[in-house]
Coordinates of C-alpha atoms and ligand atoms in Angstrom, one line a residue:
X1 CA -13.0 -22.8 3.3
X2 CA -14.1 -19.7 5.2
X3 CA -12.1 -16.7 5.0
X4 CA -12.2 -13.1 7.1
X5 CA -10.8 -10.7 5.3
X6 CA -9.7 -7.6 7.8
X7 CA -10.1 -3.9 6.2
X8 CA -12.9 -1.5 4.3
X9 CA -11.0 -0.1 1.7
X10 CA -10.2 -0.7 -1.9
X11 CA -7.7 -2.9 -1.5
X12 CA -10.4 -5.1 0.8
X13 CA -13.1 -4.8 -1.9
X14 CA -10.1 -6.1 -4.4
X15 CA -8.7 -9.1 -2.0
X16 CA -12.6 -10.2 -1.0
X17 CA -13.4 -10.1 -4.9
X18 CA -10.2 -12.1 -5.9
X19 CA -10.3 -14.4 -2.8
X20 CA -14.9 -14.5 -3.7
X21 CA -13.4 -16.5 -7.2
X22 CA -11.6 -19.1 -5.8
X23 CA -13.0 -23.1 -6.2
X24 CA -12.1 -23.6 -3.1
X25 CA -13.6 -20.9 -0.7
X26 CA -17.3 -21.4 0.0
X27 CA -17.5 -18.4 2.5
X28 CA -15.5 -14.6 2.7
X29 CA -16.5 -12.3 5.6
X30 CA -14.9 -8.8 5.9
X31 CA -14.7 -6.3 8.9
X32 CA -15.8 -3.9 8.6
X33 CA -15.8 -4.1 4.5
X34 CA -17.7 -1.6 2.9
X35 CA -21.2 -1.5 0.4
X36 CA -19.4 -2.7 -2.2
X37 CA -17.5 -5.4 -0.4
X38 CA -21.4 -6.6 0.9
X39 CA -22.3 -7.3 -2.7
X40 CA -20.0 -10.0 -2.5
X41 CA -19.3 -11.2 1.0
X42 CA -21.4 -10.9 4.5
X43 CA -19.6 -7.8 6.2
X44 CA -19.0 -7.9 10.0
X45 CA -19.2 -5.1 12.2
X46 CA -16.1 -4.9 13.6
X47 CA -13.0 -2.6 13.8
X48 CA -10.2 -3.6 11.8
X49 CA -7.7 -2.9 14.9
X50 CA -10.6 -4.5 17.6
X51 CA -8.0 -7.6 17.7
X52 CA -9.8 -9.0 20.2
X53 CA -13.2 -8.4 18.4
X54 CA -11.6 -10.1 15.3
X55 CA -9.9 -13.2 17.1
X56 CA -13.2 -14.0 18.8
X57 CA -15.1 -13.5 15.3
X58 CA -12.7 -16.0 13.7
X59 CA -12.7 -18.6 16.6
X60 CA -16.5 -18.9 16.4
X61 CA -16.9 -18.9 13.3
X62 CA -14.0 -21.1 12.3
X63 CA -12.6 -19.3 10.1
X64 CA -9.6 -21.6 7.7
X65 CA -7.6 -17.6 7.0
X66 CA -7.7 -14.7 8.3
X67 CA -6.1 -11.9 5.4
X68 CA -5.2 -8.4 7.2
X69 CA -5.6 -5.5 4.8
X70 CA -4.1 -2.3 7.1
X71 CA -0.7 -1.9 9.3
X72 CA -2.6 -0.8 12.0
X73 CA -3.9 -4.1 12.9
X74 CA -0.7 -5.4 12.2
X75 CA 1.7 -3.0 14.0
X76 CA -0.7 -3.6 16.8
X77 CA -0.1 -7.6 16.5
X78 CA -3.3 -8.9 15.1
X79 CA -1.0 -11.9 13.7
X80 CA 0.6 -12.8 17.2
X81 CA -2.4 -13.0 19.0
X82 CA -4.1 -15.2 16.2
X83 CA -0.8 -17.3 15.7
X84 CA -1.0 -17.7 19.9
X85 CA -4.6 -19.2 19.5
X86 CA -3.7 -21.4 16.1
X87 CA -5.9 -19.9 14.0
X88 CA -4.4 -19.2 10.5
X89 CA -3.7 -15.8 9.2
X90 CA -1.8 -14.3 6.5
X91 CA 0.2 -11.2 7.6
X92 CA 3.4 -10.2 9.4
X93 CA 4.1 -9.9 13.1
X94 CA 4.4 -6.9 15.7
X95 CA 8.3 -7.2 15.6
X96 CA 8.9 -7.8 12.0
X97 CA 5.7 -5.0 11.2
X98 CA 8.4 -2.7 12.4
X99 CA 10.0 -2.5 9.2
X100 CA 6.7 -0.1 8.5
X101 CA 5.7 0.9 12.2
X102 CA 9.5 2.5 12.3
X103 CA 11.3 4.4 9.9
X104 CA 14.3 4.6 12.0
X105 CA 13.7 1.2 12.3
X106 CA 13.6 0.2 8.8
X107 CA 16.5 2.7 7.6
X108 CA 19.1 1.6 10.5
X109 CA 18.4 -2.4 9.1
X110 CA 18.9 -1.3 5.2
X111 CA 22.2 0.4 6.0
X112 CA 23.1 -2.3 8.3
X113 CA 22.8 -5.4 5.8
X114 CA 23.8 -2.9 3.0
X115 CA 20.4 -2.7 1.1
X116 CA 20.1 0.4 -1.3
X117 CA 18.6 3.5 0.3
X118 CA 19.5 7.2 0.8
X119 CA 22.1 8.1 2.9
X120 CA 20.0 9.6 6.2
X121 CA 20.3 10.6 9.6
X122 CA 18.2 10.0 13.2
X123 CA 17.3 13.2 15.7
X124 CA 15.9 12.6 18.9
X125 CA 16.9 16.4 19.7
X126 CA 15.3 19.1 17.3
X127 CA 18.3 21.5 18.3
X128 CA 20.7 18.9 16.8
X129 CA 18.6 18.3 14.4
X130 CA 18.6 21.8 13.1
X131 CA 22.0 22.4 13.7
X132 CA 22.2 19.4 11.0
X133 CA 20.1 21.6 8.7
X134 CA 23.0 24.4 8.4
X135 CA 25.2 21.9 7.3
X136 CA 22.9 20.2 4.6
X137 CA 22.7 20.2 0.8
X138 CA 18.5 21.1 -0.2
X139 CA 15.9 19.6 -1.0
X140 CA 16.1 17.3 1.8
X141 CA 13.8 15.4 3.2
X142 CA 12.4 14.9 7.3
X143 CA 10.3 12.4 8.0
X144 CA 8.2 11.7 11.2
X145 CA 9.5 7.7 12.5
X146 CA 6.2 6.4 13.8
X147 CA 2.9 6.2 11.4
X148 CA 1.6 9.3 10.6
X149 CA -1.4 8.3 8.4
X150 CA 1.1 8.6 5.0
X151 CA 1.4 12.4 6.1
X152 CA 4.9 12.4 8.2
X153 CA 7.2 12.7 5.0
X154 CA 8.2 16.3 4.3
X155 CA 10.0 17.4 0.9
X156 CA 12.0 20.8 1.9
X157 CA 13.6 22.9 -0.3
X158 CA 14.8 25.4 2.0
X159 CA 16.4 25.5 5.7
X160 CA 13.3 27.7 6.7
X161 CA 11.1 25.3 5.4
X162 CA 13.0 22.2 7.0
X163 CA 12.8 24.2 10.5
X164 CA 8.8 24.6 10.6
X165 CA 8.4 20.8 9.9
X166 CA 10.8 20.0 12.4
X167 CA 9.0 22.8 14.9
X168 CA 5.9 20.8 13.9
X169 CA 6.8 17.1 14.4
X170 CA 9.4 17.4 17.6
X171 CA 8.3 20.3 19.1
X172 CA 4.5 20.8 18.4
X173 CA 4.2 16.4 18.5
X174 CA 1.4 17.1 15.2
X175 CA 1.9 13.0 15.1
X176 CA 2.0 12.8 18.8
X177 CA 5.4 9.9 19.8
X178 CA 5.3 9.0 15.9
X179 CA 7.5 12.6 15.6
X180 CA 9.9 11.6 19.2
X181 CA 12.3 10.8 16.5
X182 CA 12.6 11.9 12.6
X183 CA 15.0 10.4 10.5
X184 CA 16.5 13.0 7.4
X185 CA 17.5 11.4 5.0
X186 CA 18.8 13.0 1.2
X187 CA 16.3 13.5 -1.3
X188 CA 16.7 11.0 -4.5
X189 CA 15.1 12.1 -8.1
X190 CA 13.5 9.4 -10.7
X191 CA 10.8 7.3 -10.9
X192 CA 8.6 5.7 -8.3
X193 CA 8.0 2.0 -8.4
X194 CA 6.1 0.2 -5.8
X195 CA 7.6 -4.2 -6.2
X196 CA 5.6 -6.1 -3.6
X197 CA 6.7 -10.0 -2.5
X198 CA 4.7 -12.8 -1.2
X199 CA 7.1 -14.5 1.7
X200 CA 6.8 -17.5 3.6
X201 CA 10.2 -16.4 5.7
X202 CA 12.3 -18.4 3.5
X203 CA 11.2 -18.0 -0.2
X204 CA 10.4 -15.2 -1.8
X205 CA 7.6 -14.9 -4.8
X206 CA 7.5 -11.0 -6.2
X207 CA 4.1 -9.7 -7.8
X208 CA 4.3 -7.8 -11.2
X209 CA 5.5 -4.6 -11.2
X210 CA 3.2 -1.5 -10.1
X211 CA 3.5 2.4 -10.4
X212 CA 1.4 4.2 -8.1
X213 CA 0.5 8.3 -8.5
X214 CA 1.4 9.5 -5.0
X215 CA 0.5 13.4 -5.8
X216 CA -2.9 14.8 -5.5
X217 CA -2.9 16.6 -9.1
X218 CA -1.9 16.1 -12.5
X219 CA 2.1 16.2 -13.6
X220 CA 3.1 15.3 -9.7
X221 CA 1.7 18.6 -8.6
X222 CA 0.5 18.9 -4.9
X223 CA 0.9 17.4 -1.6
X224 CA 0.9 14.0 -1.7
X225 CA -2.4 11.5 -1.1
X226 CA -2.4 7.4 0.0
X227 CA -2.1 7.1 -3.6
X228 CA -4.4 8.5 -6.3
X229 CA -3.8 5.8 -9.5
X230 CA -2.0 3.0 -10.7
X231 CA -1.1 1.1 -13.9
X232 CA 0.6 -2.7 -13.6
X233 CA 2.9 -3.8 -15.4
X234 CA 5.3 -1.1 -15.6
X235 CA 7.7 -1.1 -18.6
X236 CA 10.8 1.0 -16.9
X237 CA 10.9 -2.2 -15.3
X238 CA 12.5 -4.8 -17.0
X239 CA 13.5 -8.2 -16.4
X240 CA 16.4 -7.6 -15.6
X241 CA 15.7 -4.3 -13.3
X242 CA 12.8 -6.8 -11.5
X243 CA 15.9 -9.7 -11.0
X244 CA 18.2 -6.9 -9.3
X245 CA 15.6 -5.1 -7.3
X246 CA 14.9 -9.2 -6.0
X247 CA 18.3 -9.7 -5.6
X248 CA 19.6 -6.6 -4.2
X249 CA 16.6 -5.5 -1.8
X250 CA 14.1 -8.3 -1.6
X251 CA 16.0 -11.2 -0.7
X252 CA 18.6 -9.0 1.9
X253 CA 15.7 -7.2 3.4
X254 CA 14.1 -11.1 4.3
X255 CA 17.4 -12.2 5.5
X256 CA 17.6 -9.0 7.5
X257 CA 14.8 -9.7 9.1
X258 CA 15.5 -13.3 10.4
X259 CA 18.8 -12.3 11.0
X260 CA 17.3 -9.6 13.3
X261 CA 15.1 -12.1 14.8
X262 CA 12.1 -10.9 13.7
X263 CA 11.5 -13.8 11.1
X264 CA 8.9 -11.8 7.9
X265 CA 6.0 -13.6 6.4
X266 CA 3.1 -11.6 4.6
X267 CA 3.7 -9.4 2.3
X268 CA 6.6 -7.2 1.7
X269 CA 5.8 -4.6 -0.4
X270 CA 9.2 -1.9 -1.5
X271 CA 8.5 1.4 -2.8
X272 CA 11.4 2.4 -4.5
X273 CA 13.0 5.1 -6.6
X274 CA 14.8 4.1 -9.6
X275 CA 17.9 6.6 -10.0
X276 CA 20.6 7.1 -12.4
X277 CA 22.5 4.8 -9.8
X278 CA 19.6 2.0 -9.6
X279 CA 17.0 1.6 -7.3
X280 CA 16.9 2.7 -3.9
X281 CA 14.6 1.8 -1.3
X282 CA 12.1 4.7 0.3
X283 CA 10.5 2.7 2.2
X284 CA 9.1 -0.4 3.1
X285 CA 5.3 -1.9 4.0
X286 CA 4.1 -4.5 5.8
X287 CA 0.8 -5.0 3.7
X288 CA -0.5 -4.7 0.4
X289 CA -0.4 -1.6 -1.2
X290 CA -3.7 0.5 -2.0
X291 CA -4.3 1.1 -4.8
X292 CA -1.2 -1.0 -6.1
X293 CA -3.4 -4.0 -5.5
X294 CA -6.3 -3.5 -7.1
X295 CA -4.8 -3.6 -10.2
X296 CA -2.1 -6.7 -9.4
X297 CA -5.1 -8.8 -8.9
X298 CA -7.1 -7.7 -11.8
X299 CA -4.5 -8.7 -13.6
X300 CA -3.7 -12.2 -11.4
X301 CA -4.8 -15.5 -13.2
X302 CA -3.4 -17.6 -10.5
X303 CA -6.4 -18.7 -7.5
X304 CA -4.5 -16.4 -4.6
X305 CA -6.1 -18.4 -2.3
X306 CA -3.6 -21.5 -2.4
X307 CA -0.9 -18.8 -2.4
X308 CA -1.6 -17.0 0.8
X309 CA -2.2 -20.3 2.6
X310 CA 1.8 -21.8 1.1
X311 CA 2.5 -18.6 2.5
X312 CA 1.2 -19.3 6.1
X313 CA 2.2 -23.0 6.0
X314 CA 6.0 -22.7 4.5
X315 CA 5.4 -24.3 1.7
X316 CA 5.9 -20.6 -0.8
X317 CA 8.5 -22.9 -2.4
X318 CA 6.1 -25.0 -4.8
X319 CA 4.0 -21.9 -5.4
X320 CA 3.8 -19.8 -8.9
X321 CA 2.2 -17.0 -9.9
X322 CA 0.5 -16.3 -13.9
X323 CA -0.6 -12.9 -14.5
X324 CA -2.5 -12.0 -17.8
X325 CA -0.2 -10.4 -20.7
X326 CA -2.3 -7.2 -20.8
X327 CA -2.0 -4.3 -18.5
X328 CA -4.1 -3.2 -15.4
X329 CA -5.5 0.7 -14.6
X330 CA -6.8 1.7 -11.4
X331 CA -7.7 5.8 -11.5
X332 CA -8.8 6.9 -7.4
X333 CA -12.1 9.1 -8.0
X334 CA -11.7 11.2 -4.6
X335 CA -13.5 13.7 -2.7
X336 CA -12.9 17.1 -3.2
X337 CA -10.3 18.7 -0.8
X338 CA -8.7 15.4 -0.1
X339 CA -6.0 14.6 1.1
X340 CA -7.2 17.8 3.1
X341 CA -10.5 18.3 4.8
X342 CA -12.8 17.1 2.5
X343 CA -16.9 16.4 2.9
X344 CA -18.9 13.3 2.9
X345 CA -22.1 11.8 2.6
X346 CA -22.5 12.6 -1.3
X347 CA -24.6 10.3 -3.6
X348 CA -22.7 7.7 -6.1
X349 CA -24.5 7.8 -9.3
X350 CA -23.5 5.7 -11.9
X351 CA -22.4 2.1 -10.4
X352 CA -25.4 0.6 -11.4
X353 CA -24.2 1.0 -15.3
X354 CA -20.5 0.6 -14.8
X355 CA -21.0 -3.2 -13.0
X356 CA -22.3 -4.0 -16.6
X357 CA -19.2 -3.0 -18.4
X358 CA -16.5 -6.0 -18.8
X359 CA -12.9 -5.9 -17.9
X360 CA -14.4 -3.2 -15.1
X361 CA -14.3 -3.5 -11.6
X362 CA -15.3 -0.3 -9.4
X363 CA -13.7 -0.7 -6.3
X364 CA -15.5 0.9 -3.3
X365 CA -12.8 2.8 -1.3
X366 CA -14.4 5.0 0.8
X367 CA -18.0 4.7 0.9
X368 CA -20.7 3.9 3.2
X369 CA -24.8 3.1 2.7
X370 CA -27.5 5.9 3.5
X371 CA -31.2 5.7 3.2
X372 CA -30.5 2.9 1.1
X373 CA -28.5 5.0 -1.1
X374 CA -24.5 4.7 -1.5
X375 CA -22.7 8.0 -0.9
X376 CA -19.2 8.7 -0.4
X377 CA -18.0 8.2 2.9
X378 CA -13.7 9.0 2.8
X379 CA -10.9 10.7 1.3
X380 CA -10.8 8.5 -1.6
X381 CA -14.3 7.1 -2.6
X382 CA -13.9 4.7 -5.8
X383 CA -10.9 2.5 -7.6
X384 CA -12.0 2.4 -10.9
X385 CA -9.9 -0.5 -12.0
X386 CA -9.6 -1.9 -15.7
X387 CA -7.7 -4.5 -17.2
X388 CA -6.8 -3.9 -21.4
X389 CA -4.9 -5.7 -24.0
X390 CA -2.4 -2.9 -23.3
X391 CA -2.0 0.3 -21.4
X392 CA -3.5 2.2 -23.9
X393 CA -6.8 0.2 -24.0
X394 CA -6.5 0.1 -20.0
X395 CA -6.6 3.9 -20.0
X396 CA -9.5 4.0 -22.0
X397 CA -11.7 1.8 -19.9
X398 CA -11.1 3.6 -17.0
X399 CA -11.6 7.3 -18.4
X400 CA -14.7 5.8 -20.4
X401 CA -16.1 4.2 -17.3
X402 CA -15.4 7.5 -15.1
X403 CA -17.5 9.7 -17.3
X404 CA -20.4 7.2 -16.5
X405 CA -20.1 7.6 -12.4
X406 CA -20.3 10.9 -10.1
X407 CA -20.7 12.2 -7.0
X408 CA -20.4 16.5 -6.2
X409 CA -17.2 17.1 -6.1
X410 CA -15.2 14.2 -7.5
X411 CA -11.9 14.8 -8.4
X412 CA -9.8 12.5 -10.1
X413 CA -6.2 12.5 -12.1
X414 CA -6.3 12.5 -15.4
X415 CA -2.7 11.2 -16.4
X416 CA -2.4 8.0 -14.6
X417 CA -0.3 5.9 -16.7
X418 CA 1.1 8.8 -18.3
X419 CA 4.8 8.3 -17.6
X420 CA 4.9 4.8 -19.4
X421 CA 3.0 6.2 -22.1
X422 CA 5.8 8.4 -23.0
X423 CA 8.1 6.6 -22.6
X424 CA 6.7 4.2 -25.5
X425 CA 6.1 7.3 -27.5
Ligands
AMP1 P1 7.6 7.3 2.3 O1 6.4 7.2 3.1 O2 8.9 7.2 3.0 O3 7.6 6.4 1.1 O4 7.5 8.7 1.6 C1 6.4 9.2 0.9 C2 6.7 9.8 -0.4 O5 7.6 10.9 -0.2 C3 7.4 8.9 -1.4 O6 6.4 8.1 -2.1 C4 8.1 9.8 -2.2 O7 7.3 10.4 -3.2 C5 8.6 10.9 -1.3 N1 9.9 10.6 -0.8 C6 10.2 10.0 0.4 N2 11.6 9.9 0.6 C7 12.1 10.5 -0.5 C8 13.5 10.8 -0.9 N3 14.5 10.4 -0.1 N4 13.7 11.5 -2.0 C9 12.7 11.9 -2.8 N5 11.4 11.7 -2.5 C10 11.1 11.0 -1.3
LIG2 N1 -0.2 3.3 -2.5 C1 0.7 3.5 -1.4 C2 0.6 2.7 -0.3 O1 -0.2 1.7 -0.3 O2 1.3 2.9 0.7

């Protein structure tokens, strides 16, 4: 088979490598991909959201799957238009993409078919809006409905601080029509969980549990990033925690979704909060998370190949998934400032003697080739993604193999996996 995989991050580099195992796949192309993604597989010079660009691509190339790694393309209905010309492709489509492209969207459907989530409200009209504010317990929380590059979500802890946001997203349009509408919604304590789903539109098969580090520093300090580390599996979530959050938010929120007539296949991926009352749902994705899958498929025995096509042809219902018994680590090694400005163009040093180490994988995130040289080339620059007998040995692979790469400027956290640490303790 031939497969395009559509992105340049780390989750690409992760999907390409995975998909790059399988018996039955004798050729992987990725637009744009990235230098480490061309170690691999040939990388095409195309946009990820150039639909046209990528349909043409996959037409004369014949291309068995396409796999699409951001919602852009999505939202933007990269699936539709290569559904309309029968070419395969794993993903969701415009209308049912919503359930990310829309956070008023997604919130009015969860309290509609009564899936968990905190109790909210929708502005179209800031003076309402703030008139809301008088009324309101803090910290609350505003948050931009369109896509705002992960930056639309707002934690307030004051009125004052609630109005400036507001000021900023309705009046000042920072996101542009992503801020027409903002939905605020109560703010919930406990800890994040991010459960993500393969679906065929009927059956349901959920991936191992995955906590992601959303904050920029150590200890959940500063604003939050696209996600700066991750560990799988996580032990707050048990078996029984993994059946409710399937039976209580998974399943309802695929039902939901045909219901509405915007029938879901992809993947559904639910970042979640898990209260003192259970989990609640913060919001959903229509794609895989980054970097939640760069550790689900180090840790993946199953070929995802045959997965993702049962997926496409309705068949989800004779697929299983094996993951390995240990645990996965993925620590981001960013650029300095980020998620603010940042700089770029910064030599990598160090990849060379990390691709010897085993149960390693250094995912290029952000990166790019110059003068032959690979230098950092985004916000985050590396996954550096290990898979241990445990969390423990995880954690130490990761740090170990850290210490061997730089570029001026890195930063990285240096806690991920932290939380489920204590809690063995
Ligand atoms: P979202 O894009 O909606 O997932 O929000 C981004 C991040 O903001 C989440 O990962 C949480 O860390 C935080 N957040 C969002 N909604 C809430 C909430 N209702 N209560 C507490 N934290 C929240
Ligand atoms: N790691 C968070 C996300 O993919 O949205």
């Amino acid at each position: 088979m031939k497969i395009l995989i559509v992105g340049g991050g780390g989750r690409e580099h992760a999907l390409v490598w995975k998909i790059a195992q399988s018996p039955m796949v004798k050729k992987v192309f990725c637009a744009p991909g990235n230098p480490g993604i061309a170690e691999i597989a040939e990388c095409v010079d195309i946009d990820a959201e150039n639909i046209d660009g990528l349909y043409n691509f996959a037409l004369k190339h014949k291309i068995d799957l396409t796999v699409v790694g951001p919602e852009d393309a999505l939202i933007a209905g990269i699936v539709d238009r290569f559904r309309e010309g029968h070419l395969q492709i794993f993903g969701s489509t415009k209308r049912a993409s919503a359930i990310e492209g829309s956070k008023v969207f997604a919130k009015t459907l969860m309290r509609k078919h009564g899936i968990p989530t905190a109790d909210f409200k929708v502005f179209e009209d800031i003076k309402q809006a703030k008139k809301h504010m008088t009324t309101c317990e803090f910290p609350l929380v505003i948050k931009a409905d369109g896509l705002a590059k992960g930056k639309g979500v707002f934690i307030c802890k004051t009125p004052e601080e609630a109005n400036k946001h507001l000021d900023d997203i309705m009046r000042d349009k920072i996101f542009g029509h992503a801020g027409d509408r903002v939905v605020v919604e109560e703010f919930l304590s406990g800890e994040e969980v991010s459960i993500l789903a393969i679906t065929d539109g009927n059956t349901l098969l959920p991936l191992s549990s995955v906590q992601d580090h959303k904050a920029a520093y150590d200890g959940d300090k500063g604003p939050n990033t696209g996600g700066m580390g991750a560990y799988s599996p996580v032990p707050l979530i048990t078996e029984q925690l993994q059946f409710s959050i399937e039976e209580n938010i998974l399943v309802p929120v695929i039902h939901a979704m045909k219901r509405e007539n915007r029938p879901y296949t992809g993947v559904i991926y639910a970042g979640l909060i898990i209260t003192s009352t259970g989990p609640k749902v913060l919001e959903f994705n229509a794609r895989f998370g980054d970097p939640e899958t760069q550790v689900l498929l180090m840790r993946m025995k199953s070929d995802l190949v045959p997965i993702l096509l049962s997926a496409e042809k309705n068949t989800l219902e004779n697929a299983g998934i094996e993951w390995n018994d240990g645990t996965s680590l993925c620590v981001v090694m960013a650029s300095k400032g980020y998620p603010d400005l940042y700089e770029k163009g910064f030599p990598i040093s160090g990849l060379e003697t990390t691709r010897k180490l085993t149960h390693v994988q250094v995912f290029h995130a952000g990166t790019s080739m110059k003068d032959g040289k690979i230098v950092t080339n985004g916000g985050r620059v590396l996954g550096v993604t290990t898979l241990g007998k445990d969390l423990q040995e995880a954690q130490q692979a990761a740090y170990g193999a850290i210490e061997k790469l730089s570029f001026a400027g890195a930063h990285y956290r240096r806690d991920i996996g932290g939380k489920a640490m204590h809690r063995k303790n």
